[in-house]
XYZ file of N, CA and C in Angstrom:
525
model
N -61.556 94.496 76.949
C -60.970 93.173 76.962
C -59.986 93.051 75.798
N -59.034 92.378 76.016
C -58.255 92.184 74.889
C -58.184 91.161 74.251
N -57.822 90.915 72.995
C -58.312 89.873 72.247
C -56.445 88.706 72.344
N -56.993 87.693 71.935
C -55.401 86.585 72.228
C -55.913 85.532 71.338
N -54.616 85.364 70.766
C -54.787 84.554 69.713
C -54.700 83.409 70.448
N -54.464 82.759 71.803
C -54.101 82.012 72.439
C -55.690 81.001 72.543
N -55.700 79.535 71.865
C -56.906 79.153 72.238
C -56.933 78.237 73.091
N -58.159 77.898 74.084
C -57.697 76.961 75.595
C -57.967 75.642 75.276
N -58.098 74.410 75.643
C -58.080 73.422 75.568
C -59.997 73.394 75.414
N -60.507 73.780 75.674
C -62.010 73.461 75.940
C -62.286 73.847 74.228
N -61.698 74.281 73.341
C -62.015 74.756 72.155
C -61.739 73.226 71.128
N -61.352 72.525 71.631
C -61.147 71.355 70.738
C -61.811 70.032 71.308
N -61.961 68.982 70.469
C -62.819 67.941 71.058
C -61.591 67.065 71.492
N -62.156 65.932 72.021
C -61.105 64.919 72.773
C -60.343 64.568 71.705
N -60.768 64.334 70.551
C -60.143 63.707 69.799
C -59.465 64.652 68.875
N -59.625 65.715 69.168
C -58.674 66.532 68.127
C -57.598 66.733 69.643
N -57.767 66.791 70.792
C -56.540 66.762 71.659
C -56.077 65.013 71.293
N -56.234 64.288 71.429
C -56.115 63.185 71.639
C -54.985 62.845 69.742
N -55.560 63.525 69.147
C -54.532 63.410 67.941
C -53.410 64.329 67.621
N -53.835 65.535 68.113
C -52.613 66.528 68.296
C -51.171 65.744 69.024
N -51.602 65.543 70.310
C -50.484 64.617 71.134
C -49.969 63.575 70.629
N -50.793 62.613 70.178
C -50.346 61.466 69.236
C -49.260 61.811 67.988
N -49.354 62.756 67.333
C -49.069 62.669 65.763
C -47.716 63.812 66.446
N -47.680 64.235 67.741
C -46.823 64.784 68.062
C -45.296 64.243 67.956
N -46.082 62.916 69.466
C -45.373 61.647 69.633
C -44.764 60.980 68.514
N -45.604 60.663 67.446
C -45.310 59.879 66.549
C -44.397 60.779 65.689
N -44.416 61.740 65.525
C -43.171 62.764 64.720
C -42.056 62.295 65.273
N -41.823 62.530 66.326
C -40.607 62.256 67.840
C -40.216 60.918 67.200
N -41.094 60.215 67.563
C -40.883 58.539 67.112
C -39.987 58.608 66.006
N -40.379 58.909 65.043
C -39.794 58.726 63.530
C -38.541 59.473 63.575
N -38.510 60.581 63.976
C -37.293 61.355 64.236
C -36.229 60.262 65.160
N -36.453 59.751 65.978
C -35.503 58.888 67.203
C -34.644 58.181 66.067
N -36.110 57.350 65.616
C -35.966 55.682 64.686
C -34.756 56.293 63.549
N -34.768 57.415 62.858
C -34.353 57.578 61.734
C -32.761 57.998 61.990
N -32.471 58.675 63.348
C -31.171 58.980 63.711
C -30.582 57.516 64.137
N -31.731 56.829 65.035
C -30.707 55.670 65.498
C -30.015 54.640 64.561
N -31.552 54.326 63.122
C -30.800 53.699 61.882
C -29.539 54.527 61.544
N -29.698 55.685 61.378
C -28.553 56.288 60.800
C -26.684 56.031 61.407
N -27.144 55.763 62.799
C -25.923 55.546 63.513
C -25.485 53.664 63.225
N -26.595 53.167 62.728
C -26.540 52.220 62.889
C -25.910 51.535 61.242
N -26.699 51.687 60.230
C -26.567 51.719 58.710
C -25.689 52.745 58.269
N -25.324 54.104 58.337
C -24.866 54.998 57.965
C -25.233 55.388 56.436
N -26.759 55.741 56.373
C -27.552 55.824 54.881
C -27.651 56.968 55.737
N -27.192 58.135 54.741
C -27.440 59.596 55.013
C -29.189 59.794 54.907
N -29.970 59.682 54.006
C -31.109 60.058 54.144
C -31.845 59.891 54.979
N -31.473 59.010 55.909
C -31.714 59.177 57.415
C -31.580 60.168 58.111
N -30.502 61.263 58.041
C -30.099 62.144 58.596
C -31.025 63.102 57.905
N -31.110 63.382 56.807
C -31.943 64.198 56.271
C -33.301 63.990 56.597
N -33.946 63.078 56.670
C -34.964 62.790 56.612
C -35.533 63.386 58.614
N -34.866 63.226 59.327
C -34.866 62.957 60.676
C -34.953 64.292 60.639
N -33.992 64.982 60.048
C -34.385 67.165 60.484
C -35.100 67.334 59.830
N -36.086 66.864 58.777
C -37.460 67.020 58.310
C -38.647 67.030 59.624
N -38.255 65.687 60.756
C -39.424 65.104 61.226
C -38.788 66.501 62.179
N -38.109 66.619 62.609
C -37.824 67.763 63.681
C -38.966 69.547 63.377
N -38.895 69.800 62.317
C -39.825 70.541 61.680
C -40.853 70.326 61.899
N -41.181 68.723 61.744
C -42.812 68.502 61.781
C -43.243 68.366 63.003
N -42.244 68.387 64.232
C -42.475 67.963 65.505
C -42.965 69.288 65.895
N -41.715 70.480 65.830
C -42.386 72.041 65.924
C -43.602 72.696 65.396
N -43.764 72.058 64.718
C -45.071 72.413 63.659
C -46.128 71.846 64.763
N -46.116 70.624 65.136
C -47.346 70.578 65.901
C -47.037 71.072 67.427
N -45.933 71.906 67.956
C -45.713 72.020 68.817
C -46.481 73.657 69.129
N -46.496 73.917 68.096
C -46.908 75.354 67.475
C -48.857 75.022 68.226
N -49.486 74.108 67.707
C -50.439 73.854 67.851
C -50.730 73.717 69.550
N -49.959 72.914 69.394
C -50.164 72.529 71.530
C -50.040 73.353 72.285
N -49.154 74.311 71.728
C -48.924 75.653 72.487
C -50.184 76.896 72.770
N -50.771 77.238 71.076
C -52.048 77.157 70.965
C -53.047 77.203 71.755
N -53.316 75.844 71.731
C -54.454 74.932 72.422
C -54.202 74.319 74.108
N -53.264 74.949 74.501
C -52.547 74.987 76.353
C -52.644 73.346 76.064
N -51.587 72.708 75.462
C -51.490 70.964 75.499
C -50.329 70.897 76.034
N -50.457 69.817 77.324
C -48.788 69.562 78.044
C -48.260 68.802 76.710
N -46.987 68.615 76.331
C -46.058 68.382 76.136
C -45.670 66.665 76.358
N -46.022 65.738 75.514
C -46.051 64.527 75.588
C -44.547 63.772 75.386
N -43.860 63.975 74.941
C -42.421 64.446 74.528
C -41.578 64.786 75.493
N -41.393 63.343 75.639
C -40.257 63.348 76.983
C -38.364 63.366 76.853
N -38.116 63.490 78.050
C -36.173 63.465 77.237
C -36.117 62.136 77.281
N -34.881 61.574 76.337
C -34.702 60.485 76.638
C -35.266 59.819 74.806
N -34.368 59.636 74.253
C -34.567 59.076 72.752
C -35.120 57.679 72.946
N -35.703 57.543 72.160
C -36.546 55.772 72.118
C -37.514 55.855 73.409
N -38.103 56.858 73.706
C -39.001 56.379 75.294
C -40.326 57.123 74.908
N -41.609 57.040 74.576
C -42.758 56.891 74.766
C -43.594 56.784 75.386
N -44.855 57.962 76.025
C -45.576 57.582 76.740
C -46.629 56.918 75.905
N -47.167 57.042 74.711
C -47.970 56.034 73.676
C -47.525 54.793 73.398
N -48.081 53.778 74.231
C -47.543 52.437 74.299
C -47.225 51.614 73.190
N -48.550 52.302 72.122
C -48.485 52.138 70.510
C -47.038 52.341 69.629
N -46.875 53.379 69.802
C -45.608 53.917 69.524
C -44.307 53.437 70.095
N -44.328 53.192 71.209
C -43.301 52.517 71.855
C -42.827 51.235 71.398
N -44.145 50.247 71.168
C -43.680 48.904 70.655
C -43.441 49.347 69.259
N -43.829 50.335 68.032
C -43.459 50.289 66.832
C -41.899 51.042 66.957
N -41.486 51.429 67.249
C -40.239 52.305 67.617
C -39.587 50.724 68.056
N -39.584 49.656 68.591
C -39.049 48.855 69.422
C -38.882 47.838 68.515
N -40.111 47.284 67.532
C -40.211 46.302 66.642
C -39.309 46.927 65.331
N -39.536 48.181 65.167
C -39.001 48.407 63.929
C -37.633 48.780 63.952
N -36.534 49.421 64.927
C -35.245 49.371 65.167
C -35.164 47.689 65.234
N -35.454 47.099 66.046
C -34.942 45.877 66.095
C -35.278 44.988 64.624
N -35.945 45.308 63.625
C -35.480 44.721 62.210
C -35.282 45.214 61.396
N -35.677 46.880 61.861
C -34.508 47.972 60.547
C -33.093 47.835 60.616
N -32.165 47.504 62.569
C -30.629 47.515 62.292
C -29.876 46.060 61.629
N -30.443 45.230 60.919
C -30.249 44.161 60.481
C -29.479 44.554 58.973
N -30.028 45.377 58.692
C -29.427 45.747 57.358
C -29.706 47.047 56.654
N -29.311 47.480 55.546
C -29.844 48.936 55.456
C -30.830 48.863 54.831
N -31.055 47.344 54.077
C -32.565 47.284 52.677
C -33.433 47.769 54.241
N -33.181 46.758 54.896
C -34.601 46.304 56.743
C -34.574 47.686 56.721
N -33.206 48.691 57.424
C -33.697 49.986 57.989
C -34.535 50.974 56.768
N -34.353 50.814 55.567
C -35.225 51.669 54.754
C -36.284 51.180 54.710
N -36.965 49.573 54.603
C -38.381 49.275 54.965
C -39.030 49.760 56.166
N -37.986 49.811 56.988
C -39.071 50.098 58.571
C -38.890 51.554 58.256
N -38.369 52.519 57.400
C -38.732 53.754 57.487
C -39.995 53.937 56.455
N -40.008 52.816 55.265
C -41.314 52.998 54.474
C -42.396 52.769 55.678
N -42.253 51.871 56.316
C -43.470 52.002 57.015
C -43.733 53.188 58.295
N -42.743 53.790 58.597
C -43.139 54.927 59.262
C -44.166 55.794 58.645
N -43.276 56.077 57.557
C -43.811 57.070 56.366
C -45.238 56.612 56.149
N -45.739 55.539 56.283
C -46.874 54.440 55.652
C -47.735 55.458 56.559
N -47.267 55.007 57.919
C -48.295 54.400 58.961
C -48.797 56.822 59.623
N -47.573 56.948 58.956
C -47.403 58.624 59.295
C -48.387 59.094 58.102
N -48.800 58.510 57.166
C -49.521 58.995 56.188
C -51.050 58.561 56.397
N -50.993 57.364 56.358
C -52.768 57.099 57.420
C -53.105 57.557 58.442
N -52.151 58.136 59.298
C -52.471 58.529 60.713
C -52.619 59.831 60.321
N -52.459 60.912 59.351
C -52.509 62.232 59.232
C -53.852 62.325 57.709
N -54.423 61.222 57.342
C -54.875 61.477 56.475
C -56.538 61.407 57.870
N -56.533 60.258 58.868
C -57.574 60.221 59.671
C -57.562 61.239 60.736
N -56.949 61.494 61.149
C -57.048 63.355 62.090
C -57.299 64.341 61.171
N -56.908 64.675 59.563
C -57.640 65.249 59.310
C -59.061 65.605 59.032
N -59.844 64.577 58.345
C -60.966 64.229 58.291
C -61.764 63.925 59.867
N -61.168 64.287 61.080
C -61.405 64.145 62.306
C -61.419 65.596 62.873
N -61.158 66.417 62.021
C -61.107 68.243 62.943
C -61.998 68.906 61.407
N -62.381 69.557 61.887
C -62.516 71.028 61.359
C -62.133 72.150 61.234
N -60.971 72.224 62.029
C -60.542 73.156 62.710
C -59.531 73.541 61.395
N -59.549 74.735 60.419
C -58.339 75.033 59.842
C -57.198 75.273 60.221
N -56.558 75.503 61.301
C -55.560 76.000 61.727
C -54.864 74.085 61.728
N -55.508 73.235 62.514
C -54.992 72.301 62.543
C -54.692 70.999 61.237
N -55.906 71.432 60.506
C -56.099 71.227 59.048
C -54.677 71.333 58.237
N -54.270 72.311 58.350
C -53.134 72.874 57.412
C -52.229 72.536 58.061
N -51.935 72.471 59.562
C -50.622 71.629 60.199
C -50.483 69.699 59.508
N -51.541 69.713 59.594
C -51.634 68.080 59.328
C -51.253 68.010 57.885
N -51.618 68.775 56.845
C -52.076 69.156 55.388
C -50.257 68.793 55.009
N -49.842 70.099 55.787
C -48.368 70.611 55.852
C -47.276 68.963 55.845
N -47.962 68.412 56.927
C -46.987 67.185 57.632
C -46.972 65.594 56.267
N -48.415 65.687 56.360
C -48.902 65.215 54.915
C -48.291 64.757 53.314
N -47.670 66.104 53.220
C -46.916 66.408 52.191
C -45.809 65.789 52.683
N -45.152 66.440 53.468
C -43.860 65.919 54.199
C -43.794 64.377 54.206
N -44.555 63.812 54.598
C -44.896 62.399 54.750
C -44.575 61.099 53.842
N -45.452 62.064 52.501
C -45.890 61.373 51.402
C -44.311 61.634 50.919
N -43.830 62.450 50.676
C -42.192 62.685 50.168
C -41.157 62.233 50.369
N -41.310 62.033 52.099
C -40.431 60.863 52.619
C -40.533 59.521 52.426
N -42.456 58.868 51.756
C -42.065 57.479 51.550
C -41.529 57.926 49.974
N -41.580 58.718 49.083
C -41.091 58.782 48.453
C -39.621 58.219 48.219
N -39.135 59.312 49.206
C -37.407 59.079 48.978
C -37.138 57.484 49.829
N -37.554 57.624 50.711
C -37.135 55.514 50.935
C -37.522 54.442 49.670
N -38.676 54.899 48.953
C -39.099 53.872 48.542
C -37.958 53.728 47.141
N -37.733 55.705 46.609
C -36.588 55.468 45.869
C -34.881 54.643 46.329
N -35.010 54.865 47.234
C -33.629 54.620 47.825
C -33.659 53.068 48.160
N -34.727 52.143 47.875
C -35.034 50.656 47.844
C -34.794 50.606 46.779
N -35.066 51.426 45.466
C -34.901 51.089 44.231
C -33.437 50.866 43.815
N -33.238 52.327 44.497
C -32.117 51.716 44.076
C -30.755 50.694 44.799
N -31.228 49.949 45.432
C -30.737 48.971 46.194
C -31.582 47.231 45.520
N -32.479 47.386 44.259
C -32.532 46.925 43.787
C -34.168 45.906 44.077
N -34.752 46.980 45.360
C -35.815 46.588 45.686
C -36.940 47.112 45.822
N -38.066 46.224 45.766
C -39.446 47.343 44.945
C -40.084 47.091 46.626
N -40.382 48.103 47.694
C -41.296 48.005 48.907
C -42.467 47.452 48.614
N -43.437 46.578 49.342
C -44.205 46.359 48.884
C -45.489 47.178 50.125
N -46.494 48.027 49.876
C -46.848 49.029 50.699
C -47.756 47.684 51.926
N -47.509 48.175 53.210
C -47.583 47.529 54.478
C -49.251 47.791 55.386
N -49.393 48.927 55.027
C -50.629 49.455 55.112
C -51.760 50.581 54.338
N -50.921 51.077 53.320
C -51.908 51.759 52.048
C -52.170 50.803 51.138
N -53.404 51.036 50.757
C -53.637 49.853 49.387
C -52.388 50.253 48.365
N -52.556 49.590 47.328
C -51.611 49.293 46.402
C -51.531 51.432 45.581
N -53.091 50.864 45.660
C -53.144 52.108 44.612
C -52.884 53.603 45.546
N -52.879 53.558 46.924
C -52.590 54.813 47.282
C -51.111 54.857 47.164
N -50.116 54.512 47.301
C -48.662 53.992 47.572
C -48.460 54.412 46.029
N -48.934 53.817 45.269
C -48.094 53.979 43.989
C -48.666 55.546 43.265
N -50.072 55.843 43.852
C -50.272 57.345 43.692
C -49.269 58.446 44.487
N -48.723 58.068 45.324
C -47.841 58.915 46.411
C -46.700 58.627 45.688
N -46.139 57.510 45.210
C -44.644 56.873 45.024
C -44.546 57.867 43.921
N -45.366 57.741 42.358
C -45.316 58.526 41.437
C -45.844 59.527 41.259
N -45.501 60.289 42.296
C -45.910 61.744 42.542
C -45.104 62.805 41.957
């Protein structure tokens, strides 16, 4: 018999499929949101920030591939099969293109909501392989509210964190 690094779907629990796909989606999401501000505001770190999430999208694509996961990630920018995602993608363009302070808040809260959502799938697997994808994205995460939250500063405004307590936000901010 030969051995395959290839592992099947029956090797993971619902909820480690069920977050793989999600945090997939939600990469996608942030990636859409961050090009469309960009067309919209014309704040480059949008652009930068957006071929970050593209990385992090492959990164878990790496995983799904893996683990035989269809492909949640449809064509078509701004469209969502996570209904969750759909209305935050929907609420947050529509009061990030108001201005560029709005579009860098609704990217702090991507970053926010991308940092709680990868801190609870981890503590939700065991699985190292997926561990270190999340670990990986994590970092990424925390760096990007970084650079928005700098890039409020210097626009003369302090974010005020939307869903991390005070003290995780300002442990990430002054990192």
């Amino acid at each position: 018999m030969i051995a395959t690094t290839t592992a099947s779907t029956t090797a993971l629990t619902a909820g480690e499929r069920d977050g793989i796909l999600f945090i997939r989606e939600e990469e996608r999401m942030a990636e859409d949101l961050y090009l469309e501000l960009y067309n919209i505001v014309k704040l480059s770190i949008f652009l930068s920030v957006a071929d970050s999430e593209q990385i992090h999208m492959d990164s878990v694509a790496i995983l799904m591939d893996r683990y035989g996961l269809e492909d949640p990630v449809r064509d078509g920018d701004g469209v969502y099969a996570n209904e969750t995602l759909q209305k935050m993608y929907d609420d947050l363009l529509a009061s990030g293109e108001k201005s560029p302070e709005d579009a860098l808040k609704a990217a702090a809260l991507v970053e926010e909501t991308s940092v709680h959502d990868l801190e609870v799938q981890i503590i939700n697997t065991e699985k190292p392989d997926i561990r270190s994808v999340y670990g990986g994205l994590l970092m990424g995460s925390e760096k990007h509210l970084r650079s928005f939250a700098r890039a409020l500063e210097e626009l003369g405004v302090e974010y005020s964190p939307q869903l991390l307590s005070r003290e995780e936000y300002d442990k990430i901010v002054k990192a």
